[in-house]
mmCIF file of C-alpha atoms in Angstrom:
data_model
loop_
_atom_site.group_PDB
_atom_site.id
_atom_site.type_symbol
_atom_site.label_atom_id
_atom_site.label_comp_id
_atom_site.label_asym_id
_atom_site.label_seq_id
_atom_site.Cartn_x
_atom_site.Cartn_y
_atom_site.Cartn_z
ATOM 1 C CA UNK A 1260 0.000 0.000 0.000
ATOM 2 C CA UNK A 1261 1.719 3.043 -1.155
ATOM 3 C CA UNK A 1262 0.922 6.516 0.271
ATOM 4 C CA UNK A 1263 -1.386 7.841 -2.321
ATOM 5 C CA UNK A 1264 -4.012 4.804 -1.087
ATOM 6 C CA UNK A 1265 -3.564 5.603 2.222
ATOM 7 C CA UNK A 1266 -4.947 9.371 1.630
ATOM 8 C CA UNK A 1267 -7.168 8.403 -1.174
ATOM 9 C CA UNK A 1268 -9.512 5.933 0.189
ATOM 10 C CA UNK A 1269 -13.285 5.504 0.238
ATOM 11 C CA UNK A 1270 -13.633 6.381 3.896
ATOM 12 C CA UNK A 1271 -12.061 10.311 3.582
ATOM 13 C CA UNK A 1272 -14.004 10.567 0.203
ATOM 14 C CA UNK A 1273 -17.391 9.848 1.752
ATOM 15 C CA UNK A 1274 -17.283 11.874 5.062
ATOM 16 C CA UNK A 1275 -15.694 14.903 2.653
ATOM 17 C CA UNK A 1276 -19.015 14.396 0.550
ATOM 18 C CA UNK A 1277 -21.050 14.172 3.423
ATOM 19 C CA UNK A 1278 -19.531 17.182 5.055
ATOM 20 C CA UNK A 1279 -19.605 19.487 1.934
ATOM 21 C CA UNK A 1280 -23.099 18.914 0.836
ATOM 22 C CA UNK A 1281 -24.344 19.346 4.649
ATOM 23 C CA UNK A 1282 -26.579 23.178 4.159
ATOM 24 C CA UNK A 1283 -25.405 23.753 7.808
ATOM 25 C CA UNK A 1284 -21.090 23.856 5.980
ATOM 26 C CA UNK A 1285 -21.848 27.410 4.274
ATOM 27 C CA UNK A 1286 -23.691 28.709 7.156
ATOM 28 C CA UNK A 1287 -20.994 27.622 9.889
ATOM 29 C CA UNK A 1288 -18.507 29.283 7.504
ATOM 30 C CA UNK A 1289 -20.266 32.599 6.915
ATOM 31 C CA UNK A 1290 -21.084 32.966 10.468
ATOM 32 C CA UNK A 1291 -17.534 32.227 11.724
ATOM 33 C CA UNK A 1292 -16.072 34.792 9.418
ATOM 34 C CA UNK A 1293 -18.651 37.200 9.605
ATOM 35 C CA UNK A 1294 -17.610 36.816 13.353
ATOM 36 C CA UNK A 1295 -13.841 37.209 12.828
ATOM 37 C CA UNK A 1296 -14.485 40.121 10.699
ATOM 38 C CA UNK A 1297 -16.535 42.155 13.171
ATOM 39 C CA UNK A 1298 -13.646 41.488 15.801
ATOM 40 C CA UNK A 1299 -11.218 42.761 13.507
ATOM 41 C CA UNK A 1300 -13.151 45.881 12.398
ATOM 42 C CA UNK A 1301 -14.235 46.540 15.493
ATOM 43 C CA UNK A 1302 -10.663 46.877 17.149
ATOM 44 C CA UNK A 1303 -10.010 49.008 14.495
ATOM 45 C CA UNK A 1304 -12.661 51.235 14.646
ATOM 46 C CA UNK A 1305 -12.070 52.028 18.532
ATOM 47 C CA UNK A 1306 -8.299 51.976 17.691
ATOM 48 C CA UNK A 1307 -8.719 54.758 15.350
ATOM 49 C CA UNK A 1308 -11.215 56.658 17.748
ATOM 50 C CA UNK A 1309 -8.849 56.766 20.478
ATOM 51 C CA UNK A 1310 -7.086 60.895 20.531
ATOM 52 C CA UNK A 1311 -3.430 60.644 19.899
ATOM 53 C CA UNK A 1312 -2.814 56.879 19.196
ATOM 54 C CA UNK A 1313 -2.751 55.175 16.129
ATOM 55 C CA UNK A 1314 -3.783 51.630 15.235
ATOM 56 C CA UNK A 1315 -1.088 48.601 16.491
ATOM 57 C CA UNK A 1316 -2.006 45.617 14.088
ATOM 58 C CA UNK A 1317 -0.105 43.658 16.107
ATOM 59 C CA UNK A 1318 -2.571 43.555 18.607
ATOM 60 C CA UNK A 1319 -5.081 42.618 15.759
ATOM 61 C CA UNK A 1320 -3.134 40.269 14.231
ATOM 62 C CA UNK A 1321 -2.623 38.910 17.994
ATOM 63 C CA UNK A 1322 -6.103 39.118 18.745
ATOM 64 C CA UNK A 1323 -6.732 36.924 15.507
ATOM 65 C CA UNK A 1324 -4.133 34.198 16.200
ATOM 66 C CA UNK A 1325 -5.475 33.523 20.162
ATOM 67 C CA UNK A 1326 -9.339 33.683 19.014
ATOM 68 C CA UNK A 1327 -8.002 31.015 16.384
ATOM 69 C CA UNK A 1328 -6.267 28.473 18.406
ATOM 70 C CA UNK A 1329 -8.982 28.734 20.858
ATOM 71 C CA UNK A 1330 -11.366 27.444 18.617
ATOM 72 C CA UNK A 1331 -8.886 24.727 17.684
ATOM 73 C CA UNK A 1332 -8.761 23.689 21.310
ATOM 74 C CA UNK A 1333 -12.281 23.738 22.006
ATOM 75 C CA UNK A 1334 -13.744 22.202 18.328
ATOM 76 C CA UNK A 1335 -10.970 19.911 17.730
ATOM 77 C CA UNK A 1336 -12.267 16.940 20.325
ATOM 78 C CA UNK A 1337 -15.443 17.345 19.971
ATOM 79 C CA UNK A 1338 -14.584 16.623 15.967
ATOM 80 C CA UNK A 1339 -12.615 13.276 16.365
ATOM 81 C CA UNK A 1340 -13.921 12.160 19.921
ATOM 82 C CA UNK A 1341 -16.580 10.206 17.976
ATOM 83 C CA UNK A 1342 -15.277 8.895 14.527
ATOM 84 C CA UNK A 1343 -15.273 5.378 15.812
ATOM 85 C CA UNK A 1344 -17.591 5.279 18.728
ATOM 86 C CA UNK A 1345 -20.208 7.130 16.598
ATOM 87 C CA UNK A 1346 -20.057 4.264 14.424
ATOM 88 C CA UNK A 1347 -20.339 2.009 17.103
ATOM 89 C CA UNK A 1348 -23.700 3.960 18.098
ATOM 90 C CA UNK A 1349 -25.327 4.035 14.396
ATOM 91 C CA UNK A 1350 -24.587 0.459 14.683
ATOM 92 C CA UNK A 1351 -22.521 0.663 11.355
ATOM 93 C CA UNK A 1352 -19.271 -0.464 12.465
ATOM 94 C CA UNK A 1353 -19.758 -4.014 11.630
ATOM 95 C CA UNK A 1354 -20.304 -2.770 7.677
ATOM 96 C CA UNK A 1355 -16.906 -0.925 8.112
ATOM 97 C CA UNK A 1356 -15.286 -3.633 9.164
ATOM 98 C CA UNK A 1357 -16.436 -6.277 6.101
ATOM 99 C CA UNK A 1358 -14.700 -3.567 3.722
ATOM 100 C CA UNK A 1359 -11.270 -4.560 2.114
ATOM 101 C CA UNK A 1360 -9.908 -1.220 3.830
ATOM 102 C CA UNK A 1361 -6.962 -1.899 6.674
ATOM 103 C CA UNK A 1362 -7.072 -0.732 9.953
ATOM 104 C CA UNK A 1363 -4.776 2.260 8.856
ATOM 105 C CA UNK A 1364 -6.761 3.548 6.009
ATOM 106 C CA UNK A 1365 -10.054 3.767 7.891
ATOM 107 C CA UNK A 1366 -8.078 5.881 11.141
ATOM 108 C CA UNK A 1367 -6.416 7.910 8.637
ATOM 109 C CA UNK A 1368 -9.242 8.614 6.725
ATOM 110 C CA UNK A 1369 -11.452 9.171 9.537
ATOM 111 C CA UNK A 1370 -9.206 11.498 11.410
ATOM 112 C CA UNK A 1371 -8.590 13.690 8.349
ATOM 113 C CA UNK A 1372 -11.992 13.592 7.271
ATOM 114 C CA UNK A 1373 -13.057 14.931 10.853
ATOM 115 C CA UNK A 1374 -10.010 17.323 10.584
ATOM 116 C CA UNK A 1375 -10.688 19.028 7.336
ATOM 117 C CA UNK A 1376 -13.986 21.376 8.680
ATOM 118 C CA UNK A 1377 -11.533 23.006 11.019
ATOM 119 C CA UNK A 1378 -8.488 23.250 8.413
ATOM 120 C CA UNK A 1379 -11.237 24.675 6.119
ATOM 121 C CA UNK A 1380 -12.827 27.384 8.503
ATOM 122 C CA UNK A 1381 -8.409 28.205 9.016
ATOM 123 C CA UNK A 1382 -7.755 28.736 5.565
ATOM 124 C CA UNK A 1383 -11.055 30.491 5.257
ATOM 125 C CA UNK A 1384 -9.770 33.640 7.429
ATOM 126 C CA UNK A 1385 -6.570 34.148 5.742
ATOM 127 C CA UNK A 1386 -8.531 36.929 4.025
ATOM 128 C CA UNK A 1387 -8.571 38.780 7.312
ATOM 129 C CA UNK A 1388 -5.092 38.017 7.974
ATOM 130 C CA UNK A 1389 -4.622 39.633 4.443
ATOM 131 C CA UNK A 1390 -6.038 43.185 6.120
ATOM 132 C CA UNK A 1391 -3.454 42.991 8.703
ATOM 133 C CA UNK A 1392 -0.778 42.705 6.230
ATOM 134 C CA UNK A 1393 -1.764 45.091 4.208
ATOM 135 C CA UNK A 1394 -1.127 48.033 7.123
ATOM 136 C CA UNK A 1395 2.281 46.188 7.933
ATOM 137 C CA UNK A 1396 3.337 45.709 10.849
ATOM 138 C CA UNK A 1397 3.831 41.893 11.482
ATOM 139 C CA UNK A 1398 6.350 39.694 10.342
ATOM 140 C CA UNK A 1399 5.745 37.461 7.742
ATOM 141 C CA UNK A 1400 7.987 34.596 9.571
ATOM 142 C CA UNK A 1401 5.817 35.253 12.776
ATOM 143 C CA UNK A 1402 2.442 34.638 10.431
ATOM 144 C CA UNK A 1403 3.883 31.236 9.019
ATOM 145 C CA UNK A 1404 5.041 30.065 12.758
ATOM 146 C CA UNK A 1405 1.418 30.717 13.894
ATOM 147 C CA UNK A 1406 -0.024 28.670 11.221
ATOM 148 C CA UNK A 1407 2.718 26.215 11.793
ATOM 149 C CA UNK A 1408 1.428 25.842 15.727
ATOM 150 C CA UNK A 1409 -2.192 25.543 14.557
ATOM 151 C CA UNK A 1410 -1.466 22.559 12.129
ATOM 152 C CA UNK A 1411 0.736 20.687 14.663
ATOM 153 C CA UNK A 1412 -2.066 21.075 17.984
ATOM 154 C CA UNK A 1413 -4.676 20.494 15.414
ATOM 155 C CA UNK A 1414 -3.456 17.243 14.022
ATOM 156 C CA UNK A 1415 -2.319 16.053 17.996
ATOM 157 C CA UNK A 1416 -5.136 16.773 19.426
ATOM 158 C CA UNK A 1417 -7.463 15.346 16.736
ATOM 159 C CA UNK A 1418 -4.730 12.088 16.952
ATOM 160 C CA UNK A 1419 -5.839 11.712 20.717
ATOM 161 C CA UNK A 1420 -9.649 12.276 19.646
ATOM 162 C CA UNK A 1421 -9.498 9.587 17.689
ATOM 163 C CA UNK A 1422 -7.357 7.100 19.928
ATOM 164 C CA UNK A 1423 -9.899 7.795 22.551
ATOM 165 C CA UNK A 1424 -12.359 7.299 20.484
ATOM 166 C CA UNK A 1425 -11.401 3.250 19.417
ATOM 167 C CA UNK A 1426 -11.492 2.933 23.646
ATOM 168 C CA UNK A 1427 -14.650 4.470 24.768
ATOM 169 C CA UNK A 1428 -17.906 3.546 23.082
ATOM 170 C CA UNK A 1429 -19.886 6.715 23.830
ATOM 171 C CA UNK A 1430 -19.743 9.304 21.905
ATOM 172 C CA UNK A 1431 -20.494 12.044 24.418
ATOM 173 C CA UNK A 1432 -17.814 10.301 26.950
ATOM 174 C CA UNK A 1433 -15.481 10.352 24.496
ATOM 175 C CA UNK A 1434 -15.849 13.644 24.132
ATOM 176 C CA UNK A 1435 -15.736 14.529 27.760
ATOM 177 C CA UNK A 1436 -12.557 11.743 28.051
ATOM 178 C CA UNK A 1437 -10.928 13.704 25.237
ATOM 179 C CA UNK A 1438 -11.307 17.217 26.457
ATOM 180 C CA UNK A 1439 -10.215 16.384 29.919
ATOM 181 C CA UNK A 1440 -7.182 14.813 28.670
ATOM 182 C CA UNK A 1441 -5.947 18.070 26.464
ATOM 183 C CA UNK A 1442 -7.191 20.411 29.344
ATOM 184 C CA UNK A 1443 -5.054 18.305 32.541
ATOM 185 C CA UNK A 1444 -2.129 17.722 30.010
ATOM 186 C CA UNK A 1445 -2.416 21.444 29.291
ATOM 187 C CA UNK A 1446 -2.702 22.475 33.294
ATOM 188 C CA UNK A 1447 -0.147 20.324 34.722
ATOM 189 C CA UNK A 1448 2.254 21.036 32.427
ATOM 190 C CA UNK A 1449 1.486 24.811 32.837
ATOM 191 C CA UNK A 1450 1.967 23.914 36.868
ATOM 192 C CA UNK A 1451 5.079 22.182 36.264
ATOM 193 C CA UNK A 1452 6.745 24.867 34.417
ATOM 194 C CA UNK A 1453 5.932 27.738 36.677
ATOM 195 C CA UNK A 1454 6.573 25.097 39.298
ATOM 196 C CA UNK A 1455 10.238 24.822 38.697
ATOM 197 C CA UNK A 1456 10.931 28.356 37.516
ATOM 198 C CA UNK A 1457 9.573 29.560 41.147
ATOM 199 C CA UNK A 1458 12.252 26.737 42.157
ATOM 200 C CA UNK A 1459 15.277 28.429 40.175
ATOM 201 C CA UNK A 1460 14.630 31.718 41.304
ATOM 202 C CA UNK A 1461 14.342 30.879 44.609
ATOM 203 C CA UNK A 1462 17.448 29.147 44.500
ATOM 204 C CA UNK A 1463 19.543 31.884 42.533
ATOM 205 C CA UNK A 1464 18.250 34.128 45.208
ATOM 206 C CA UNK A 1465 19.653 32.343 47.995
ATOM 207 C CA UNK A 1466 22.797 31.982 46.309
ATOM 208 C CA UNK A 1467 23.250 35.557 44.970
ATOM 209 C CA UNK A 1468 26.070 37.782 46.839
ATOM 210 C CA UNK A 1469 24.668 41.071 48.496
ATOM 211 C CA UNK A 1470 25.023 44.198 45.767
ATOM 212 C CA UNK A 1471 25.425 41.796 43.127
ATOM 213 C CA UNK A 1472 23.516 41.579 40.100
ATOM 214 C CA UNK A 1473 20.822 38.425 39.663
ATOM 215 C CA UNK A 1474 22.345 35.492 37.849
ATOM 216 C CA UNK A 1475 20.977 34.687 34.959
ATOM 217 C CA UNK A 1476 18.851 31.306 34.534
ATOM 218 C CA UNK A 1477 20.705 29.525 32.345
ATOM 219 C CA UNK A 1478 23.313 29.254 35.737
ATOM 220 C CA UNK A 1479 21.128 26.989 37.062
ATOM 221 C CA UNK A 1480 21.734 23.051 36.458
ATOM 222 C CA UNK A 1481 17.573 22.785 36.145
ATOM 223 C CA UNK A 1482 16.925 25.254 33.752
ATOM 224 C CA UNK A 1483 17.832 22.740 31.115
ATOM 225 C CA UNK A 1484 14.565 20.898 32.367
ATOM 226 C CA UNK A 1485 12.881 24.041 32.422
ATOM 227 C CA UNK A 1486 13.927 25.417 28.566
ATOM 228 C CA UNK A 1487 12.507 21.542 27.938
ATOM 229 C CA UNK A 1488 9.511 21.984 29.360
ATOM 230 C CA UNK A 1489 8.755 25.355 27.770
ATOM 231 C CA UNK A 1490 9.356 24.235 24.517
ATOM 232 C CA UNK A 1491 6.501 21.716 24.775
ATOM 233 C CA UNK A 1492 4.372 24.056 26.393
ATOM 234 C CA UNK A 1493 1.643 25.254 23.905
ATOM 235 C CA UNK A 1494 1.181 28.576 25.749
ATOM 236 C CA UNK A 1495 5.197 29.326 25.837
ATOM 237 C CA UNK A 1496 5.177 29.204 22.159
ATOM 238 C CA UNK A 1497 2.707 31.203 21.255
ATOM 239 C CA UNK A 1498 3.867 33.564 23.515
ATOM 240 C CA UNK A 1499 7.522 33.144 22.213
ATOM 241 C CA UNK A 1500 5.865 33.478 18.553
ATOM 242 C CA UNK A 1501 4.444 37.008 19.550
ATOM 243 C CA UNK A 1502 7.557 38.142 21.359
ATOM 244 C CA UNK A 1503 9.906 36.684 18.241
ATOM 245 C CA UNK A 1504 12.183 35.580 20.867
ATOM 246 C CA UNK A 1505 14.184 32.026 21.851
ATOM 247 C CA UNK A 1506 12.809 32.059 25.377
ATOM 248 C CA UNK A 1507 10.203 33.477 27.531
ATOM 249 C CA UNK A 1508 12.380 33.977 30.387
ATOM 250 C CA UNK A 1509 14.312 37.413 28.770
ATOM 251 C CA UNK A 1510 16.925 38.031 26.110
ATOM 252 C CA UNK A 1511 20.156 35.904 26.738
ATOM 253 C CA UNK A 1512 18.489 33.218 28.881
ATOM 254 C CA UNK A 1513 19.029 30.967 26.955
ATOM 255 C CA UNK A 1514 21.926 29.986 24.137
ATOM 256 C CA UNK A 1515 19.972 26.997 22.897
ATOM 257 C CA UNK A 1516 18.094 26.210 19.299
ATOM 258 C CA UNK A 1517 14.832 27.713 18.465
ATOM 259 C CA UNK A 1518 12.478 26.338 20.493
ATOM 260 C CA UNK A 1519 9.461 26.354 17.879
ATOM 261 C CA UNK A 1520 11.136 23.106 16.047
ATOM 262 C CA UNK A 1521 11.361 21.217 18.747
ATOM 263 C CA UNK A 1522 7.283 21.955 19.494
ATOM 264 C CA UNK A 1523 6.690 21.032 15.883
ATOM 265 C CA UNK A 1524 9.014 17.391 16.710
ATOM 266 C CA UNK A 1525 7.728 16.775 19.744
ATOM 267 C CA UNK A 1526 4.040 17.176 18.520
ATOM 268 C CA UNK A 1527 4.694 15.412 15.862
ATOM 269 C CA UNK A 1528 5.796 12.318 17.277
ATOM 270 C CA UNK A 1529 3.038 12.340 19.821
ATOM 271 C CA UNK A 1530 0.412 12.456 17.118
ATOM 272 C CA UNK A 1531 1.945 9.720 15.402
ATOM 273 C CA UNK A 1532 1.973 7.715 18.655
ATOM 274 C CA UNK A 1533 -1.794 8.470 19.136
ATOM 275 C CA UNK A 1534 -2.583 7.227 15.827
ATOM 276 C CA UNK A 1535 -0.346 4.161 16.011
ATOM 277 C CA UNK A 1536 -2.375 3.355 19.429
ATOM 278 C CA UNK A 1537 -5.689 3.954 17.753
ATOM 279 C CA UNK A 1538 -4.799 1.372 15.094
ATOM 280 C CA UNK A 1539 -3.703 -1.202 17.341
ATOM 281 C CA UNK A 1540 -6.564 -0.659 19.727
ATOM 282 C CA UNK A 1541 -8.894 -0.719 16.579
ATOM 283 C CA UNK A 1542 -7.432 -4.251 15.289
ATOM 284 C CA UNK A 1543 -8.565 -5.784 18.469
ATOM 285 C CA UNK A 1544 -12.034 -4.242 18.059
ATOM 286 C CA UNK A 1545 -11.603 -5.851 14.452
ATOM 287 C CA UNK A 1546 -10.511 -9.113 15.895
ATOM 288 C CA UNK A 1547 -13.521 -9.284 18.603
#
């Protein structure tokens, strides 16, 4: 089975069909960028009221990028938490099964096909993005990097949507499963991070001579652990993306590579971890 069959199977072409000729598709898409649109003009409009100030598209363009990956975090489980188990609910999964597709063609093509109305409503504002650029203002690199973090949490979290999904044979618990798994992931590691950079001040405190300046972090034999865990925090990046800086802890903290890649490899592996575990766990459904 080469690659092209993987992608191109009947599974992706039927929920694309079923998607697209839904009447509810245009109407979503309309209202979502009629809503992106009124936050965008809106923030200009008061921008450009305001006496002696003049509109930072930054802020727009900011404003844009978090309203985005919000609605990546909060769509994107409900999406995949029930590609399997809703099958198992219609009472269709049997039919599934009797096809000549693998195990790996009907994950794939249900986790893309359940991934593609959020990729669509994303590629649907880049319009707006356009209005930002126009004014200037925002690096172009910083625009691709953003778009770069919504593909990689979009495809990860949509990967654990759909592993949960072969486990749990509710849809709505599946859901619920999937949403508290992103949210406590997201939370401890949060935790954790602040956690052990409360740790390394502390300590660098303690340790600092009176009328001397404050060490800086990278002194510390933790903060490799701490650079670690901030480059596989979600929220560190974005913020790191905004700042266009190698570390959220201040210029010259730290020496090491841009932090970004390593998000985009770690993220990467995890998702195809998730969907490895989905196929397994989806073979012994297969086998039962």
């Amino acid at each position: 089975m080469n690659l092209l069959q993987l992608f191109t199977n009947p599974v992706l072409g039927k929920e694309f069909r079923i998607r697209m000729r839904s009447g509810k598709t245009p109407w979503i898409i309309s209202l979502y960028l009629a809503a992106l649109a009124l936050v965008v003009f809106s923030i200009m409009y008061f921008k450009e009221k305001e006496a002696y100030s003049s509109t930072n598209y930054f802020e727009i363009f900011m404003c844009l990028s978090i309203l985005q990956y919000g609605l990546i975090i909060f769509v994107t489980p409900g999406l995949t938490a029930g590609v399997i188990s809703g099958e198992r609910e219609r009472q269709t999964l049997s039919l599934l099964l009797t096809t000549n597709l693998s195990p790996l063609q009907i994950i794939i093509g249900k986790w893309l096909s359940a991934l593609s109305f959020i990729l669509l409503l994303i590629f649907a504002s880049l319009p707006l993005y356009s209005i930002v650029f126009l004014f200037g203002g925002i690096d172009p690199q910083q625009w691709l990097k953003i778009f770069g973090v919504y593909m990689i949490t979009i495809l990860a979290i949509g990967s654990v949507g759909v592993c949960v999904s072969t486990l749990v044979k509710r849809t709505g618990a599946a859901s619920v499963t999937t949403y508290a798994i992103v949210f406590a992931y997201t939370a401890l590691l949060f935790f954790i991070n602040a956690m052990l950079y409360d740790i390394i001040n502390i300590d660098l405190a303690e340790k600092m001579i009176p009328d001397d300046s404050f060490p800086p972090l990278n002194s510390h034999p933790l903060y490799s652990w701490l650079h670690a865990l901030s480059c596989i925090n979600p929220v560190n990046i974005v913020v790191m993306v905004f700042m266009n800086e190698k570390s959220i802890f201040g210029n010259g903290a730290s020496q090491m590579s841009d932090p970004y890649w390593w998000f985009i490899l770690y993220y990467g592996l995890i998702t195809i971890i998730m969907l490895a575990l989905a196929v397994f766990f989806f073979r012994r459904v297969q086998i039962k």
